[in-house]
Short mmCIF file of C-alpha atoms in Angstrom, two decimals:
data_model
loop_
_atom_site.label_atom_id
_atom_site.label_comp_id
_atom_site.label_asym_id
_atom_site.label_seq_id
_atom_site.Cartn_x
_atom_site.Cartn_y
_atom_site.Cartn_z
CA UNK P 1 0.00 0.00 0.00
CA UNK P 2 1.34 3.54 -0.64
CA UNK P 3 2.27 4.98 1.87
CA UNK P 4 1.61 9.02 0.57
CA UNK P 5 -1.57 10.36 0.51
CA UNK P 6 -1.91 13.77 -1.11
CA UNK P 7 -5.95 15.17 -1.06
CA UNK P 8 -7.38 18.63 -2.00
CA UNK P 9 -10.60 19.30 -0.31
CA UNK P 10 -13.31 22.25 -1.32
CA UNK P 11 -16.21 21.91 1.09
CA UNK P 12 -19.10 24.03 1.97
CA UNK P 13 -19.77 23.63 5.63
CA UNK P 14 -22.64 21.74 5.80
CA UNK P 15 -24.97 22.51 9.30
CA UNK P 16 -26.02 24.90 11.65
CA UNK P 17 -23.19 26.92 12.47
CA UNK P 18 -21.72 26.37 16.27
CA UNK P 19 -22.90 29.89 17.59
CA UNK P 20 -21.77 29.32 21.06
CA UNK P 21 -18.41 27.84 20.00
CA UNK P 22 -17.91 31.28 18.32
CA UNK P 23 -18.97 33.10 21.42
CA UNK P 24 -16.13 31.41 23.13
CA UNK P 25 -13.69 33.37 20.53
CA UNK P 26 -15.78 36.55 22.39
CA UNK P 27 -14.68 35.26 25.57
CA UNK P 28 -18.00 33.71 26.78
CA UNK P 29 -17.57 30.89 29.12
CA UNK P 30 -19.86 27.67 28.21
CA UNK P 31 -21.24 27.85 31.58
CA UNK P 32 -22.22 31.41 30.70
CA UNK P 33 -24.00 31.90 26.90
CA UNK P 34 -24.23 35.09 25.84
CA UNK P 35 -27.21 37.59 26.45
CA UNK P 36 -29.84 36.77 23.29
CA UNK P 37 -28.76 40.11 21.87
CA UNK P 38 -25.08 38.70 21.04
CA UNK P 39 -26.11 35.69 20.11
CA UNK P 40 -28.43 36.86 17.47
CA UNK P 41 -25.94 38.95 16.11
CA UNK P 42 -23.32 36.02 16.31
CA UNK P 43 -26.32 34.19 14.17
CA UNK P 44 -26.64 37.16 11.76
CA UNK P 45 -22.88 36.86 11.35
CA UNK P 46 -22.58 33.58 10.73
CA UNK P 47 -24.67 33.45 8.14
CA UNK P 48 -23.56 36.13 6.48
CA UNK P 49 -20.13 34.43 6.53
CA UNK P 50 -21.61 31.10 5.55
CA UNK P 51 -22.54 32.32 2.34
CA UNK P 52 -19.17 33.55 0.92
CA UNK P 53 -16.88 30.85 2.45
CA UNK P 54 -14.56 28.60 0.15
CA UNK P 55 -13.32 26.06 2.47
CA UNK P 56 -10.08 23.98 0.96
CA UNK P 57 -7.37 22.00 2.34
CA UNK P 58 -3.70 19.98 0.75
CA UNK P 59 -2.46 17.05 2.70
CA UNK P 60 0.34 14.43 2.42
CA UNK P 61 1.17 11.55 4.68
CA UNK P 62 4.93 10.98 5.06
CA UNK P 63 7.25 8.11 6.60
CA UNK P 64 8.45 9.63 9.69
CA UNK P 65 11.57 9.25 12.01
CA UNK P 66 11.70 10.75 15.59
CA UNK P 67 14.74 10.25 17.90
CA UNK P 68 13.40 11.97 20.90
CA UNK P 69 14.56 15.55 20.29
CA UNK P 70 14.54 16.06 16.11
CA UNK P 71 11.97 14.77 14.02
CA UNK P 72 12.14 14.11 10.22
CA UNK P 73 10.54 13.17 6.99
CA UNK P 74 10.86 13.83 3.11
CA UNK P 75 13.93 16.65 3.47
CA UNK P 76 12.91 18.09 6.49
CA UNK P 77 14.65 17.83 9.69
CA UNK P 78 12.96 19.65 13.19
CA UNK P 79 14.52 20.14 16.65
CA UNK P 80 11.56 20.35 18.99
CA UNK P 81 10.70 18.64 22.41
CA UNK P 82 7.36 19.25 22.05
CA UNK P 83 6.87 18.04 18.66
CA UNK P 84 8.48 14.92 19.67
CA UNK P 85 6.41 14.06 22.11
CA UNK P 86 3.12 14.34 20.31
CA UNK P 87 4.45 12.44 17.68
CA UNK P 88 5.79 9.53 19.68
CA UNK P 89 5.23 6.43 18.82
CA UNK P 90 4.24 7.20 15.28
CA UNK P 91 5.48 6.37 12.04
CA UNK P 92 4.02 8.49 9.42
CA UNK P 93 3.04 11.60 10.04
CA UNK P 94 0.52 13.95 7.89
CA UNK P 95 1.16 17.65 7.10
CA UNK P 96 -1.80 19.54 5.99
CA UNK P 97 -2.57 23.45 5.21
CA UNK P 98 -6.66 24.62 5.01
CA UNK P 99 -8.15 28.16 4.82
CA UNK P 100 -11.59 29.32 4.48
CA UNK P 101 -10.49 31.63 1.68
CA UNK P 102 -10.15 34.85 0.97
CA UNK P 103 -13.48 36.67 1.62
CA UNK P 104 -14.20 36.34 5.46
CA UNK P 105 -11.34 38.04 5.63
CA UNK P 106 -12.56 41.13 3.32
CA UNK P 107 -15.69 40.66 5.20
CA UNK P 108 -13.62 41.59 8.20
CA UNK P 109 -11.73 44.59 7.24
CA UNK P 110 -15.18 45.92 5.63
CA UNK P 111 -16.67 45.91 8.95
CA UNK P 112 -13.51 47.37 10.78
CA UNK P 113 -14.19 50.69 9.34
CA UNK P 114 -18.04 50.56 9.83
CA UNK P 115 -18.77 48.58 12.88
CA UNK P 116 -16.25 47.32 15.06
CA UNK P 117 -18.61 45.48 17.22
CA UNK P 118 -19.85 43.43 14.48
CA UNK P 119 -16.33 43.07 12.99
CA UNK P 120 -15.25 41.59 16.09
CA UNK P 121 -18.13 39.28 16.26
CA UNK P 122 -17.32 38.20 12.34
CA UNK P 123 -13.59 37.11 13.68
CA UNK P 124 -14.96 34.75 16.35
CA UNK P 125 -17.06 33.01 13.66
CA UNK P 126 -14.57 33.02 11.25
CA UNK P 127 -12.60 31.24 13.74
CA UNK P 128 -15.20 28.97 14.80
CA UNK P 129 -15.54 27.90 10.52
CA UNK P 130 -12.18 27.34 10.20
CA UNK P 131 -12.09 25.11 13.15
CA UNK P 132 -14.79 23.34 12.04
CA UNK P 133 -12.89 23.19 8.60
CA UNK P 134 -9.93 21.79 10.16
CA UNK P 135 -11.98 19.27 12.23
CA UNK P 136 -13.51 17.77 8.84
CA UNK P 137 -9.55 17.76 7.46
CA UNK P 138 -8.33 16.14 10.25
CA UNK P 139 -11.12 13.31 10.23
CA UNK P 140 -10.46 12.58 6.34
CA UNK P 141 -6.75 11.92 7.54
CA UNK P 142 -7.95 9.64 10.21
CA UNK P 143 -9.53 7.64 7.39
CA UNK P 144 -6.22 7.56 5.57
CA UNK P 145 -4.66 5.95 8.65
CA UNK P 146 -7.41 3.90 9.19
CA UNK P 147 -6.99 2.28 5.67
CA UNK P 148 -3.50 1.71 6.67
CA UNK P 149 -4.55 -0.07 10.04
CA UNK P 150 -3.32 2.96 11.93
CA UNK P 151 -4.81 5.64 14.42
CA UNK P 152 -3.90 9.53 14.41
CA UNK P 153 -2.73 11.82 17.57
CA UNK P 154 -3.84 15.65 18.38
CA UNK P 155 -2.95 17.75 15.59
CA UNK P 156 -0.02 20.30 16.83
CA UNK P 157 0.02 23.74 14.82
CA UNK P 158 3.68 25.42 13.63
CA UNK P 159 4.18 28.21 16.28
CA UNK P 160 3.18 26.25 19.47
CA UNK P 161 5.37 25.19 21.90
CA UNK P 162 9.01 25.22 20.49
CA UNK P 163 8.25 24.81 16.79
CA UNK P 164 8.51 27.84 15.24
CA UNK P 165 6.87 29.54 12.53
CA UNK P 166 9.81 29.57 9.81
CA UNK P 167 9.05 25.76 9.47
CA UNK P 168 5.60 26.92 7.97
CA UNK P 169 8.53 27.37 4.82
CA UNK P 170 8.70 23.46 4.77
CA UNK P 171 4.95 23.38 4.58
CA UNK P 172 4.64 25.05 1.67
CA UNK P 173 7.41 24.00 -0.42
CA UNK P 174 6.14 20.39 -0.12
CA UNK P 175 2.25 20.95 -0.48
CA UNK P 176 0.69 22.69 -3.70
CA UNK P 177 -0.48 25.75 -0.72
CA UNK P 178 -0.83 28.07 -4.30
CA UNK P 179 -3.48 25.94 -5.61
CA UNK P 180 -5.82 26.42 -2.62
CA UNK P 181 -5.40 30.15 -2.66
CA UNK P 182 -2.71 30.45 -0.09
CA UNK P 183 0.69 32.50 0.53
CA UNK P 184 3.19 32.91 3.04
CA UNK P 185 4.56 36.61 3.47
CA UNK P 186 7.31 37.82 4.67
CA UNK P 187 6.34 37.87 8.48
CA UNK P 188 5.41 33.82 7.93
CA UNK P 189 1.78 34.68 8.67
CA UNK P 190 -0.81 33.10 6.00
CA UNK P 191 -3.02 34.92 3.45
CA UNK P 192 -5.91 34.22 4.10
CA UNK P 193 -5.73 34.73 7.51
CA UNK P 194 -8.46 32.31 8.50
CA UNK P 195 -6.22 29.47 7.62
CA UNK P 196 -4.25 26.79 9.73
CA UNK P 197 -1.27 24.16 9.06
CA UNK P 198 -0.82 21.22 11.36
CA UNK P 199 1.19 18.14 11.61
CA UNK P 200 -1.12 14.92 12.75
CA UNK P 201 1.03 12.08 13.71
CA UNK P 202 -0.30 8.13 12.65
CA UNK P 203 0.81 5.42 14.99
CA UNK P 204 0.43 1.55 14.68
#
């Protein structure tokens, strides 16, 4: 069986929208919802964003090596503790990059300079889609590993811990990131900014 997996995904977001998982991003607790004013605006929001979202994803599934302190696979070679440790025990591990596209964020900046209230409720959802985005990524890539009699570990994100955003570089030089309507600038943040890259480790 091969052992490299590459998959572009374009997805709508199918269901209701998780309106109090984007009132967390506001800083509501679960054990406190927000007052019915917020959350109908958090409703109004999200389906305002719902309608212009272009959800898409690139993924591989490398052999991996990890020694304890430096992992590697294809050409790249990362010293990290941290990144060790979620990937131990695993021998493959999958690299993916997603976004939401480009026009939550113009969304955004449209309502930065007319309502900041409402522009700071349209982050928090665009948050909450691309998690939910990233959650639907992940779960194709646990069917990848489950084809190759394999499970998956939490997902771990370049600038966490002690992995640094420069290796986002590595990400994008081995997935197709253009295709899906994303670029790295200068500062290593993504454009779109409502987009994420994560390792997911696959162990026996």
């Amino acid at each position: 069986m091969a052992n490299l997996v590459q998959g572009e995904i374009k997805l709508v977001v199918p269901g209701e929208a998780d309106f109090l998982e984007a009132a967390r991003y506001l800083g509501y607790a679960k054990v406190q919802p927000p007052e019915e004013e917020v959350l109908s605006l958090i409703k109004e929001c999200s389906n305002q964003m719902l309608e212009v979202l272009t959800p898409r994803a690139v993924y591989e599934i490398f052999e991996l090596k990890n020694d304890g302190t430096e992992i590697s696979f294809a050409d790249v070679k990362i010293k990290s503790k941290n990144l060790c440790v979620n990937l131990k025990d695993c021998s493959k591990v999958a690299i993916f990059a997603s976004t939401i596209g480009p026009k939550p964020d113009a969304l955004i900046r449209k309502y930065q300079m007319m309502d900041t209230v409402k522009a700071a409720v349209f982050q928090a959802v665009g948050a909450m889609y691309i998690e939910k985005f990233v959650e639907y990524v992940n779960g194709l890539i646990k069917e990848e590993a489950k084809k190759l009699g394999k499970d998956t570990k939490p997902r771990y994100s370049p600038g966490y811990g002690d992995v640094g955003l420069e290796v986002q570089k590595d990400f994008f030089r081995l997935l197709p990131c253009t295709k899906i309507g994303l670029t790295l600038m200068d500062t290593l943040i993504m454009s779109p900014e409502k987009s994420v890259t994560a390792f997911v480790g696959i162990k026996d």
